[in-house]
Amino acid sequence: MTESSNERILMVGAGAVGQAYGYHLHQGGADVAFLVKEKYREETEAGFVLHRHRMFRRPDTFGFADFDVYTDYDEVEKVEWDQVWLCMSSTALRGEWLEDLCGRLGDATLVSLQPGIADVHRVEEVYDPTKVVFGLITLIAYGAPLPGEALPEGVAYFLPPLTPIPFSGRPERAARVAHALARGGCRATVDPKTPQLAAFGAATMNPAIAGLEVAGWSLERFRKTPALEIATAAAKEALQVVGMYHFAKVPLSARTLRRPEILGPGLALAPPLMPFDLEVYLEYHFTKVGDQTRQILADYIALGEAQGNPTRALRVLRRLLEPSEE
């Protein structure tokens, strides 16, 4: 692989995350393309409207249309791709389609952004692990406008300051992925512990999101009801599962956030710091990916039971979500 400022990069999926990262890869000089289902071809070919949120300023709105669109794996196979980014939820990663696609990618670096504890092995089962790079999503992206938000239709995203996206994998491949993104104005770094960081982050966040859903998506109710205690107890169990799975010590930050006396006040402080309505975003986004939250909790339970670790709080939290599925 040679150094190039115009690498060919395929984004699998054109949702909010794929659009935001695809734009910055394009800004860095990459030739970007999107692989979407046939029913989304016309919509994707029309281009995207993006809104980049900025702290204490109005969002910056711009268009993004300088890319190719593919809907057929045979056509994808004809191109020599440098990188292929998987931009979908953990649950969407399952299925025979991934193996079919991976068999057509040649020497491309496959970039996986999924947060589930089992996602690493799922990807490495169907693609050469030496060609896989794992990344931890650090941006917030969603379909705009949120309810009550005064933005034109499009995708809005926010790159939190001081939080570069970390990538891990073979050093030369991870470095090329990080460099391609950083060239386009999105901070990125190489960190060999990215899968562990992602797993510990998900083990902290997903129980909290589930608890928030149980509380009706109200941050205030979440802080003042048993949902907070249940969610932090479930996070403690999930972190223990992840620690044993990765043979790694739970980070101090994760051990701190699993305490209700820390998480509760932290949630109260977060909304004023966001350039959008955080509570509305959480409900909007995590309702859309609710199947992913449930699948990740189920994975913790299954793995924890196999390890002989406690999963009582995780099972309680998972059952509390069931009424919303009826």
Short mmCIF file of C-alpha atoms in Angstrom, two decimals:
data_model
loop_
_atom_site.label_atom_id
_atom_site.label_comp_id
_atom_site.label_asym_id
_atom_site.label_seq_id
_atom_site.Cartn_x
_atom_site.Cartn_y
_atom_site.Cartn_z
CA MET A 1 0.00 0.00 0.00
CA THR A 2 1.45 3.37 -1.03
CA GLU A 3 0.85 6.81 0.42
CA SER A 4 -1.84 8.67 -1.52
CA SER A 5 -4.01 11.75 -1.02
CA ASN A 6 -6.85 10.31 -3.09
CA GLU A 7 -7.50 6.86 -1.66
CA ARG A 8 -10.65 5.10 -2.82
CA ILE A 9 -12.92 4.64 0.19
CA LEU A 10 -16.28 2.86 0.23
CA MET A 11 -18.79 3.72 2.94
CA VAL A 12 -21.19 0.81 3.51
CA GLY A 13 -24.36 2.59 4.56
CA ALA A 14 -25.29 6.24 4.11
CA GLY A 15 -26.84 7.02 7.47
CA ALA A 16 -25.83 9.91 9.70
CA VAL A 17 -22.47 8.43 10.73
CA GLY A 18 -21.56 7.38 7.20
CA GLN A 19 -22.43 10.80 5.79
CA ALA A 20 -20.44 12.71 8.42
CA TYR A 21 -17.31 10.58 8.24
CA GLY A 22 -17.64 10.26 4.46
CA TYR A 23 -17.68 14.04 4.15
CA HIS A 24 -14.50 14.47 6.19
CA LEU A 25 -12.73 11.68 4.28
CA HIS A 26 -13.70 13.47 1.07
CA GLN A 27 -12.43 16.77 2.46
CA GLY A 28 -9.11 15.03 3.09
CA GLY A 29 -8.76 14.15 -0.57
CA ALA A 30 -10.26 10.65 -0.67
CA ASP A 31 -12.43 9.46 -3.54
CA VAL A 32 -15.50 8.48 -1.52
CA ALA A 33 -18.35 6.22 -2.61
CA PHE A 34 -21.42 4.85 -0.84
CA LEU A 35 -22.84 1.33 -0.99
CA VAL A 36 -26.58 1.40 -0.30
CA LYS A 37 -29.65 -0.71 -1.00
CA GLU A 38 -31.25 -0.15 -4.40
CA LYS A 39 -34.27 1.57 -2.81
CA TYR A 40 -31.94 4.30 -1.48
CA ARG A 41 -30.00 4.87 -4.71
CA GLU A 42 -31.95 7.87 -6.00
CA GLU A 43 -32.00 9.55 -2.59
CA THR A 44 -28.26 9.06 -2.15
CA GLU A 45 -27.38 10.21 -5.67
CA ALA A 46 -29.23 13.47 -4.96
CA GLY A 47 -26.56 14.32 -2.38
CA PHE A 48 -26.69 15.24 1.28
CA VAL A 49 -27.26 18.35 3.37
CA LEU A 50 -25.05 18.40 6.46
CA HIS A 51 -25.19 20.63 9.52
CA ARG A 52 -22.07 20.72 11.67
CA HIS A 53 -22.89 21.83 15.21
CA ARG A 54 -20.38 24.16 16.85
CA MET A 55 -20.05 25.21 20.46
CA PHE A 56 -21.71 28.56 21.21
CA ARG A 57 -22.27 29.28 17.50
CA ARG A 58 -24.86 28.54 14.87
CA PRO A 59 -24.44 25.30 12.92
CA ASP A 60 -22.47 25.38 9.69
CA THR A 61 -24.67 24.05 6.84
CA PHE A 62 -23.26 22.72 3.55
CA GLY A 63 -23.89 20.19 0.80
CA PHE A 64 -22.06 16.95 0.01
CA ALA A 65 -22.62 15.34 -3.38
CA ASP A 66 -19.19 14.60 -4.87
CA PHE A 67 -19.28 10.82 -4.58
CA ASP A 68 -20.23 7.66 -6.45
CA VAL A 69 -23.10 5.37 -5.46
CA TYR A 70 -23.13 1.57 -5.67
CA THR A 71 -25.94 -0.88 -5.03
CA ASP A 72 -24.45 -4.05 -6.50
CA TYR A 73 -21.67 -6.20 -4.99
CA ASP A 74 -20.46 -7.23 -8.46
CA GLU A 75 -19.79 -3.57 -9.30
CA VAL A 76 -18.04 -3.07 -5.96
CA GLU A 77 -15.75 -6.01 -6.73
CA LYS A 78 -14.50 -4.32 -9.91
CA VAL A 79 -12.95 -1.45 -7.93
CA GLU A 80 -9.64 -1.62 -6.08
CA TRP A 81 -10.65 -0.12 -2.75
CA ASP A 82 -8.13 1.16 -0.20
CA GLN A 83 -10.62 1.28 2.67
CA VAL A 84 -14.16 0.02 3.26
CA TRP A 85 -16.04 1.48 6.25
CA LEU A 86 -18.91 -0.43 7.88
CA CYS A 87 -21.37 2.31 8.92
CA MET A 88 -24.32 0.47 10.47
CA SER A 89 -25.57 -0.79 13.83
CA SER A 90 -24.36 -3.96 15.53
CA THR A 91 -27.58 -5.78 14.68
CA ALA A 92 -27.31 -4.83 11.00
CA LEU A 93 -23.85 -6.38 10.99
CA ARG A 94 -25.37 -9.83 11.36
CA GLY A 95 -26.40 -11.75 8.28
CA GLU A 96 -24.85 -13.46 5.28
CA TRP A 97 -24.44 -10.20 3.37
CA LEU A 98 -21.25 -9.30 5.25
CA GLU A 99 -19.42 -12.47 4.23
CA ASP A 100 -20.55 -11.97 0.63
CA LEU A 101 -19.25 -8.40 0.59
CA CYS A 102 -15.97 -9.22 2.33
CA GLY A 103 -15.20 -11.86 -0.29
CA ARG A 104 -15.05 -9.08 -2.89
CA LEU A 105 -12.80 -6.52 -1.20
CA GLY A 106 -9.35 -7.73 -2.22
CA ASP A 107 -6.66 -6.08 -0.09
CA ALA A 108 -8.86 -3.28 1.24
CA THR A 109 -8.66 -2.27 4.89
CA LEU A 110 -12.03 -3.01 6.49
CA VAL A 111 -13.00 -0.39 9.08
CA SER A 112 -15.53 -1.52 11.71
CA LEU A 113 -17.25 1.06 13.93
CA GLN A 114 -19.72 -1.20 15.75
CA PRO A 115 -19.79 -1.00 19.59
CA GLY A 116 -21.02 -4.49 20.55
CA ILE A 117 -18.75 -6.81 22.51
CA ALA A 118 -19.19 -9.59 19.93
CA ASP A 119 -18.72 -7.35 16.89
CA VAL A 120 -14.93 -7.70 16.77
CA HIS A 121 -15.14 -11.45 16.34
CA ARG A 122 -18.08 -11.22 13.94
CA VAL A 123 -15.98 -9.10 11.55
CA GLU A 124 -12.82 -11.18 11.98
CA GLU A 125 -14.78 -14.35 11.24
CA VAL A 126 -15.50 -13.21 7.70
CA TYR A 127 -12.45 -11.07 6.83
CA ASP A 128 -8.71 -11.39 7.28
CA PRO A 129 -8.04 -9.98 10.79
CA THR A 130 -4.74 -8.51 9.60
CA LYS A 131 -6.74 -6.23 7.27
CA VAL A 132 -9.31 -5.10 9.87
CA VAL A 133 -9.19 -1.75 11.68
CA PHE A 134 -11.56 -1.01 14.55
CA GLY A 135 -12.74 2.50 15.38
CA LEU A 136 -14.70 4.03 18.24
CA ILE A 137 -17.34 6.55 17.14
CA THR A 138 -16.80 9.77 19.06
CA LEU A 139 -19.07 12.10 17.09
CA ILE A 140 -22.80 12.57 17.64
CA ALA A 141 -24.80 12.39 14.39
CA TYR A 142 -28.50 12.25 13.66
CA GLY A 143 -31.15 12.92 11.05
CA ALA A 144 -32.19 16.55 11.32
CA PRO A 145 -34.29 18.25 12.34
CA LEU A 146 -34.98 16.87 15.78
CA PRO A 147 -38.51 17.62 17.06
CA GLY A 148 -38.60 21.34 17.75
CA GLU A 149 -35.25 21.99 16.06
CA ALA A 150 -34.98 24.83 13.54
CA LEU A 151 -32.75 23.13 10.97
CA PRO A 152 -33.44 22.23 7.35
CA GLU A 153 -33.81 18.53 6.63
CA GLY A 154 -30.50 16.72 6.49
CA VAL A 155 -27.94 15.21 8.85
CA ALA A 156 -26.59 17.12 11.84
CA TYR A 157 -23.41 16.15 13.63
CA PHE A 158 -21.15 17.33 16.41
CA LEU A 159 -17.45 16.59 16.90
CA PRO A 160 -16.90 16.94 20.65
CA PRO A 161 -13.66 18.80 21.41
CA LEU A 162 -10.67 16.85 22.72
CA THR A 163 -12.15 13.48 21.66
CA PRO A 164 -10.34 12.16 18.57
CA ILE A 165 -11.67 8.94 17.11
CA PRO A 166 -9.26 6.11 18.01
CA PHE A 167 -8.40 3.29 15.63
CA SER A 168 -6.62 -0.01 16.20
CA GLY A 169 -5.31 -2.74 13.92
CA ARG A 170 -2.09 -3.42 12.10
CA PRO A 171 -0.12 -0.19 12.73
CA GLU A 172 0.33 0.75 9.08
CA ARG A 173 -3.35 0.18 8.27
CA ALA A 174 -4.68 1.92 11.38
CA ALA A 175 -2.38 4.87 10.71
CA ARG A 176 -3.63 5.22 7.13
CA VAL A 177 -7.25 5.21 8.29
CA ALA A 178 -6.59 7.78 11.01
CA HIS A 179 -4.59 9.96 8.64
CA ALA A 180 -7.28 9.87 5.95
CA LEU A 181 -9.84 11.17 8.45
CA ALA A 182 -7.55 13.72 10.10
CA ARG A 183 -6.64 15.23 6.72
CA GLY A 184 -10.29 16.14 6.35
CA GLY A 185 -10.53 18.01 9.65
CA CYS A 186 -11.79 15.22 11.92
CA ARG A 187 -9.34 14.41 14.69
CA ALA A 188 -8.20 10.78 14.79
CA THR A 189 -5.48 8.77 16.46
CA VAL A 190 -4.07 5.25 16.63
CA ASP A 191 -4.69 3.40 19.89
CA PRO A 192 -4.11 -0.36 20.06
CA LYS A 193 -6.64 -0.61 22.90
CA THR A 194 -9.57 0.68 20.82
CA PRO A 195 -11.65 -2.55 21.03
CA GLN A 196 -11.33 -2.48 24.83
CA LEU A 197 -12.13 1.25 24.97
CA ALA A 198 -15.21 0.69 22.82
CA ALA A 199 -16.32 -2.31 24.88
CA PHE A 200 -15.91 -0.56 28.24
CA GLY A 201 -17.60 2.57 26.88
CA ALA A 202 -20.55 0.55 25.60
CA ALA A 203 -20.79 -1.35 28.90
CA THR A 204 -21.13 1.99 30.69
CA MET A 205 -23.41 3.72 28.19
CA ASN A 206 -25.87 1.02 27.09
CA PRO A 207 -27.27 0.25 30.56
CA ALA A 208 -27.64 4.00 31.11
CA ILE A 209 -29.51 4.38 27.81
CA ALA A 210 -31.74 1.44 28.71
CA GLY A 211 -32.44 2.99 32.11
CA LEU A 212 -33.27 6.29 30.47
CA GLU A 213 -35.73 4.53 28.18
CA VAL A 214 -37.34 2.84 31.18
CA ALA A 215 -37.71 6.33 32.69
CA GLY A 216 -39.56 7.54 29.60
CA TRP A 217 -36.54 9.37 28.15
CA SER A 218 -36.66 12.00 30.90
CA LEU A 219 -33.23 12.75 32.38
CA GLU A 220 -34.86 14.17 35.50
CA ARG A 221 -37.03 11.07 36.06
CA PHE A 222 -34.05 8.85 35.37
CA ARG A 223 -32.02 10.59 38.08
CA LYS A 224 -34.86 10.49 40.62
CA THR A 225 -36.26 6.96 40.14
CA PRO A 226 -34.94 3.42 40.72
CA ALA A 227 -34.03 3.30 37.02
CA LEU A 228 -30.72 5.00 37.85
CA GLU A 229 -29.82 2.44 40.53
CA ILE A 230 -30.77 -0.46 38.26
CA ALA A 231 -28.82 0.96 35.31
CA THR A 232 -25.64 1.57 37.32
CA ALA A 233 -25.87 -1.92 38.87
CA ALA A 234 -26.26 -3.35 35.35
CA ALA A 235 -23.28 -1.29 34.16
CA LYS A 236 -21.17 -2.74 36.99
CA GLU A 237 -22.07 -6.25 35.83
CA ALA A 238 -21.47 -5.41 32.16
CA LEU A 239 -18.06 -3.92 32.95
CA GLN A 240 -17.10 -7.07 34.83
CA VAL A 241 -18.12 -9.15 31.81
CA VAL A 242 -16.11 -6.96 29.44
CA GLY A 243 -13.07 -6.93 31.71
CA MET A 244 -12.96 -10.74 31.83
CA TYR A 245 -13.67 -10.96 28.10
CA HIS A 246 -10.73 -8.70 27.21
CA PHE A 247 -8.49 -9.77 30.13
CA ALA A 248 -8.29 -6.09 31.01
CA LYS A 249 -8.81 -3.94 34.09
CA VAL A 250 -11.90 -1.73 34.08
CA PRO A 251 -10.75 1.88 33.47
CA LEU A 252 -11.11 4.36 36.32
CA SER A 253 -13.48 6.52 34.27
CA ALA A 254 -15.85 3.59 33.76
CA ARG A 255 -15.65 2.56 37.43
CA THR A 256 -16.54 6.14 38.38
CA LEU A 257 -19.51 6.50 36.02
CA ARG A 258 -21.10 3.27 37.22
CA ARG A 259 -21.76 4.97 40.57
CA PRO A 260 -25.24 6.57 40.76
CA GLU A 261 -23.98 9.50 42.87
CA ILE A 262 -21.62 10.37 40.00
CA LEU A 263 -23.71 9.48 36.95
CA GLY A 264 -26.83 11.29 38.16
CA PRO A 265 -25.22 14.73 38.64
CA GLY A 266 -23.19 14.19 35.46
CA LEU A 267 -26.38 13.78 33.46
CA ALA A 268 -27.73 16.98 34.97
CA LEU A 269 -24.65 18.93 33.85
CA ALA A 270 -24.45 17.55 30.31
CA PRO A 271 -27.46 19.16 28.54
CA PRO A 272 -26.35 22.81 28.87
CA LEU A 273 -23.00 21.92 27.29
CA MET A 274 -24.53 20.48 24.12
CA PRO A 275 -25.29 22.69 21.07
CA PHE A 276 -28.60 20.81 20.62
CA ASP A 277 -31.32 19.42 22.85
CA LEU A 278 -29.59 16.39 24.37
CA GLU A 279 -32.73 14.84 25.86
CA VAL A 280 -34.61 15.03 22.56
CA TYR A 281 -31.60 13.60 20.71
CA LEU A 282 -31.24 10.65 23.08
CA GLU A 283 -34.88 9.67 22.67
CA TYR A 284 -34.86 10.18 18.91
CA HIS A 285 -31.61 8.35 18.20
CA PHE A 286 -31.77 5.49 20.66
CA THR A 287 -35.37 4.71 19.84
CA LYS A 288 -34.23 4.17 16.26
CA VAL A 289 -31.42 1.83 17.36
CA GLY A 290 -33.32 0.24 20.23
CA ASP A 291 -32.72 -3.22 18.78
CA GLN A 292 -28.98 -2.63 19.13
CA THR A 293 -29.31 -1.64 22.80
CA ARG A 294 -31.33 -4.78 23.50
CA GLN A 295 -28.94 -7.01 21.58
CA ILE A 296 -25.93 -5.64 23.44
CA LEU A 297 -27.63 -6.22 26.80
CA ALA A 298 -28.52 -9.77 25.72
CA ASP A 299 -24.88 -10.37 24.73
CA TYR A 300 -23.70 -9.23 28.17
CA ILE A 301 -26.17 -11.58 29.85
CA ALA A 302 -25.22 -14.59 27.73
CA LEU A 303 -21.50 -13.99 28.09
CA GLY A 304 -21.75 -13.20 31.80
CA GLU A 305 -23.63 -16.41 32.48
CA ALA A 306 -21.04 -18.37 30.49
CA GLN A 307 -18.29 -16.74 32.56
CA GLY A 308 -20.07 -17.41 35.84
CA ASN A 309 -20.43 -13.68 36.52
CA PRO A 310 -23.58 -12.08 38.05
CA THR A 311 -26.15 -10.77 35.56
CA ARG A 312 -29.18 -10.14 37.78
CA ALA A 313 -29.34 -6.36 37.25
CA LEU A 314 -28.78 -6.78 33.51
CA ARG A 315 -31.67 -9.25 33.33
CA VAL A 316 -33.93 -6.93 35.35
CA LEU A 317 -33.09 -4.03 33.06
CA ARG A 318 -33.65 -6.12 29.95
CA ARG A 319 -37.08 -7.24 31.23
CA LEU A 320 -38.07 -3.65 32.04
CA LEU A 321 -37.57 -2.78 28.37
CA GLU A 322 -39.99 -5.43 27.18
CA PRO A 323 -43.25 -3.47 27.71
CA SER A 324 -42.02 -0.87 25.19
CA GLU A 325 -41.66 -3.65 22.61
CA GLU A 326 -45.30 -4.68 22.70
#
